[in-house]
Structure formats: C-alpha cells, structure tokens
C-alpha cells in the first residue's frame, strides 16, 4: 500500500508569512507524529496525535505552531508569522498505535527567506 | 522530558570491520528503542528496534543491546559494507519519540 506522503515537498516563503504543511499517513494508522529536522541533527519531536486529538504537543516551540487532525487521518501543521529560524525539513510519521514502528514521510523542506 | 545522547557523531570504518554506536537516555519510563538509518536527502527508515523487556536483539548483521539499569543501548553492525554508509539515529519512546543527534557512518571500501 501507499506510504506516508507529505505535501508540498518544498516550500519557500517570506518572513512573516503563514504556511500549511500536509501529511497523509498510512491508512489505518491511528498515531501521527510531526518532527522538525535541521541539517546535521536528529528529528526533533513537535506533536503527536492519537486519533483526532493531540496526545502530546510539548514539542511545539511556541504558539506560532499549531497542528490539526480533524478526522483522524490527514494532518496539517500550521506555522504563523514564519521566521528564518523555522527553516528546516518537517517530517511526518505514522504508526499503528502509539508504540511501534513509525513510518516516515519524505518531508517538506521549508525555507523562510 | 526524555533526553537522548548519541556517540560518536562521526564514525569511519574499513569495509568488513564492525561499527558500534552508543546511546544513553534519561527517562527510566522509556520502553521502546528504535534505530533509524537515513541516507542523504531521504526519510529515516527503521532498521531494528528493541523493547524494554528484551536485552538483545539481532537481525543478520545488525544487533542492538539494551541495558535498562544503566539506561544505555547500542547498535552493532558487523561485516560493514559501503552501502551501510548513512546517518544512524537512535531514539527512545515514552509517549513520544526523542531522537539522538545522529552518527554519520562512513564505510571505506
């Protein structure tokens, strides 16, 4: 079956703009995770959904970041008033249940000019 | 929260030699420890994982050991091949996943 997909693959925006990043998890996976990966670093946890609800959003850096998963499948990560420091690859992963192998999407490379 | 440290940050070995990467974690409640391989420009992919009720797990040339008392776990790759060259990440899971900073492994032919 299809793996985790993310759109867009690349996003270039200007400082102060709003962006939305989309993640389509593997069908049937109840858990969905967002990570941010900067060059030379490991994925940094942002938020974890179990179904429609955010089970843990402790990794969101500040209130400019918000994520939703209204129907328990597709998720959108929203970043308001983007800053140059937000530039990174944003990775999404899904798993069947909370404890188990996470399958990663290809990521969205966000560049804030 | 959980803090995962990974060493070394870079590792270079000769083809056929073994490679060992070590990680420590801080949260004793963590109960799942996966290892991911990430090639340049690609997504992380799981290569092996271990749960807290197991001390060692092996899959062909790859093995992982876990010492819960000391809160550390290690990845062992034997008979390394050039295709093993990549960045390897350890992670620890307790309600959410925390990753180490990665080890760039280079296998020289």
Short mmCIF file of N, CA and C in Angstrom, two decimals, chain A residues 3-4 33 35 37 40-45 48 56 58-59 91 97-107 109, chain B residues 31-32 34 36 38 40-47 49 51 87 89 93-102 104:
data_model
loop_
_atom_site.label_atom_id
_atom_site.label_comp_id
_atom_site.label_asym_id
_atom_site.label_seq_id
_atom_site.Cartn_x
_atom_site.Cartn_y
_atom_site.Cartn_z
N UNK A 3 2.71 4.61 1.19
CA UNK A 3 3.35 5.01 2.43
C UNK A 3 2.84 6.36 2.87
N UNK A 4 3.54 6.97 3.81
CA UNK A 4 3.20 8.30 4.29
C UNK A 4 3.58 9.31 3.20
N UNK A 33 2.77 11.65 13.97
CA UNK A 33 3.78 12.48 14.63
C UNK A 33 4.31 13.52 13.64
N UNK A 35 7.70 16.02 13.20
CA UNK A 35 9.06 16.31 13.64
C UNK A 35 9.62 17.43 12.78
N UNK A 37 13.48 18.62 11.39
CA UNK A 37 14.88 18.20 11.30
C UNK A 37 15.72 19.28 10.64
N UNK A 40 22.06 18.18 9.85
CA UNK A 40 23.02 17.59 10.77
C UNK A 40 22.47 17.23 12.13
N UNK A 41 21.16 17.30 12.27
CA UNK A 41 20.53 16.99 13.56
C UNK A 41 19.54 15.85 13.42
N UNK A 42 19.19 15.27 14.55
CA UNK A 42 18.15 14.26 14.55
C UNK A 42 16.78 14.91 14.50
N UNK A 43 15.77 14.14 14.13
CA UNK A 43 14.41 14.69 14.14
C UNK A 43 14.04 15.19 15.54
N UNK A 44 13.45 16.37 15.58
CA UNK A 44 13.03 16.99 16.84
C UNK A 44 11.52 16.85 16.96
N UNK A 45 11.06 16.22 18.01
CA UNK A 45 9.64 15.98 18.21
C UNK A 45 8.87 17.29 18.33
N UNK A 48 2.25 14.89 18.72
CA UNK A 48 1.81 13.52 18.50
C UNK A 48 0.29 13.48 18.61
N UNK A 56 0.13 14.73 22.76
CA UNK A 56 1.31 15.37 23.34
C UNK A 56 1.77 16.45 22.38
N UNK A 58 3.95 18.87 23.48
CA UNK A 58 5.00 19.53 24.26
C UNK A 58 6.20 19.96 23.43
N UNK A 59 6.32 19.44 22.21
CA UNK A 59 7.46 19.80 21.38
C UNK A 59 7.26 21.03 20.53
N UNK A 91 9.14 16.63 9.04
CA UNK A 91 8.85 15.22 8.79
C UNK A 91 7.57 14.82 9.52
N UNK A 97 -1.03 2.52 16.27
CA UNK A 97 -0.96 2.56 17.72
C UNK A 97 0.20 3.43 18.17
N UNK A 98 0.29 3.69 19.44
CA UNK A 98 1.30 4.61 19.92
C UNK A 98 2.69 4.02 20.02
N UNK A 99 2.78 2.73 20.26
CA UNK A 99 4.09 2.13 20.50
C UNK A 99 4.38 1.16 19.37
N UNK A 100 5.24 1.53 18.50
CA UNK A 100 5.55 0.66 17.37
C UNK A 100 6.33 1.42 16.32
N UNK A 101 6.67 0.70 15.26
CA UNK A 101 7.47 1.30 14.21
C UNK A 101 6.78 2.51 13.62
N UNK A 102 7.50 3.59 13.53
CA UNK A 102 7.00 4.79 12.88
C UNK A 102 7.50 4.82 11.45
N UNK A 103 6.60 5.05 10.54
CA UNK A 103 6.93 5.14 9.13
C UNK A 103 6.96 6.62 8.76
N UNK A 104 8.06 7.04 8.23
CA UNK A 104 8.24 8.46 7.94
C UNK A 104 7.83 8.80 6.51
N UNK A 105 7.34 10.02 6.36
CA UNK A 105 7.11 10.57 5.04
C UNK A 105 8.40 11.17 4.50
N UNK A 106 8.37 11.66 3.25
CA UNK A 106 9.57 12.19 2.63
C UNK A 106 9.97 13.57 3.15
N UNK A 107 9.06 14.20 3.88
CA UNK A 107 9.37 15.51 4.45
C UNK A 107 9.00 16.66 3.54
N UNK A 109 10.56 20.41 2.83
CA UNK A 109 11.67 21.33 3.11
C UNK A 109 11.13 22.75 3.10
N UNK B 31 10.32 2.83 26.99
CA UNK B 31 10.18 1.38 26.88
C UNK B 31 10.33 0.85 25.46
N UNK B 32 10.70 1.71 24.55
CA UNK B 32 10.87 1.26 23.16
C UNK B 32 12.02 2.05 22.57
N UNK B 34 14.07 2.36 19.07
CA UNK B 34 14.33 2.04 17.66
C UNK B 34 15.62 2.68 17.16
N UNK B 36 17.16 4.17 13.46
CA UNK B 36 16.79 4.55 12.11
C UNK B 36 18.05 4.84 11.30
N UNK B 38 19.28 6.93 7.91
CA UNK B 38 18.83 7.98 7.00
C UNK B 38 19.94 8.27 5.99
N UNK B 40 21.30 10.37 2.61
CA UNK B 40 21.26 11.79 2.26
C UNK B 40 20.01 12.13 1.45
N UNK B 41 19.25 13.07 1.97
CA UNK B 41 18.06 13.52 1.26
C UNK B 41 16.87 12.58 1.33
N UNK B 42 17.01 11.51 2.12
CA UNK B 42 15.92 10.53 2.21
C UNK B 42 15.27 10.57 3.59
N UNK B 43 14.18 9.87 3.71
CA UNK B 43 13.49 9.81 5.00
C UNK B 43 14.17 8.79 5.91
N UNK B 44 14.04 8.93 7.24
CA UNK B 44 14.57 7.90 8.15
C UNK B 44 13.81 6.59 7.95
N UNK B 45 14.54 5.49 8.02
CA UNK B 45 13.91 4.18 7.91
C UNK B 45 14.38 3.30 9.05
N UNK B 46 13.42 2.61 9.64
CA UNK B 46 13.71 1.74 10.78
C UNK B 46 14.57 0.57 10.33
N UNK B 47 15.64 0.30 11.08
CA UNK B 47 16.47 -0.86 10.76
C UNK B 47 16.35 -1.94 11.83
N UNK B 49 14.71 -2.51 16.20
CA UNK B 49 14.20 -1.89 17.42
C UNK B 49 14.24 -2.91 18.54
N UNK B 51 12.55 -3.59 22.67
CA UNK B 51 11.65 -3.16 23.72
C UNK B 51 12.29 -3.43 25.08
N UNK B 87 23.55 8.15 7.90
CA UNK B 87 23.43 8.68 9.27
C UNK B 87 22.48 7.78 10.04
N UNK B 89 20.31 7.12 13.58
CA UNK B 89 19.71 7.78 14.73
C UNK B 89 19.16 6.74 15.70
N UNK B 93 11.42 6.00 23.38
CA UNK B 93 9.98 6.31 23.34
C UNK B 93 9.34 6.13 24.71
N UNK B 94 8.70 7.23 25.18
CA UNK B 94 7.80 7.16 26.33
C UNK B 94 6.70 8.16 26.05
N UNK B 95 5.63 7.73 25.44
CA UNK B 95 4.53 8.61 24.99
C UNK B 95 4.90 9.46 23.78
N UNK B 96 6.15 9.79 23.63
CA UNK B 96 6.59 10.42 22.39
C UNK B 96 8.02 9.99 22.13
N UNK B 97 8.49 10.22 20.91
CA UNK B 97 9.79 9.73 20.50
C UNK B 97 10.82 10.85 20.56
N UNK B 98 11.94 10.59 21.19
CA UNK B 98 13.03 11.55 21.23
C UNK B 98 14.24 10.91 20.56
N UNK B 99 14.84 11.66 19.65
CA UNK B 99 15.95 11.13 18.85
C UNK B 99 17.29 11.65 19.35
N UNK B 100 18.31 10.83 19.13
CA UNK B 100 19.67 11.31 19.31
C UNK B 100 20.06 12.21 18.14
N UNK B 101 21.22 12.81 18.24
CA UNK B 101 21.66 13.77 17.22
C UNK B 101 22.21 13.10 15.97
N UNK B 102 22.41 11.79 16.03
CA UNK B 102 22.83 11.07 14.84
C UNK B 102 24.32 10.75 14.81
N UNK B 104 27.16 9.84 11.80
CA UNK B 104 27.44 9.67 10.37
C UNK B 104 28.46 8.57 10.21
#
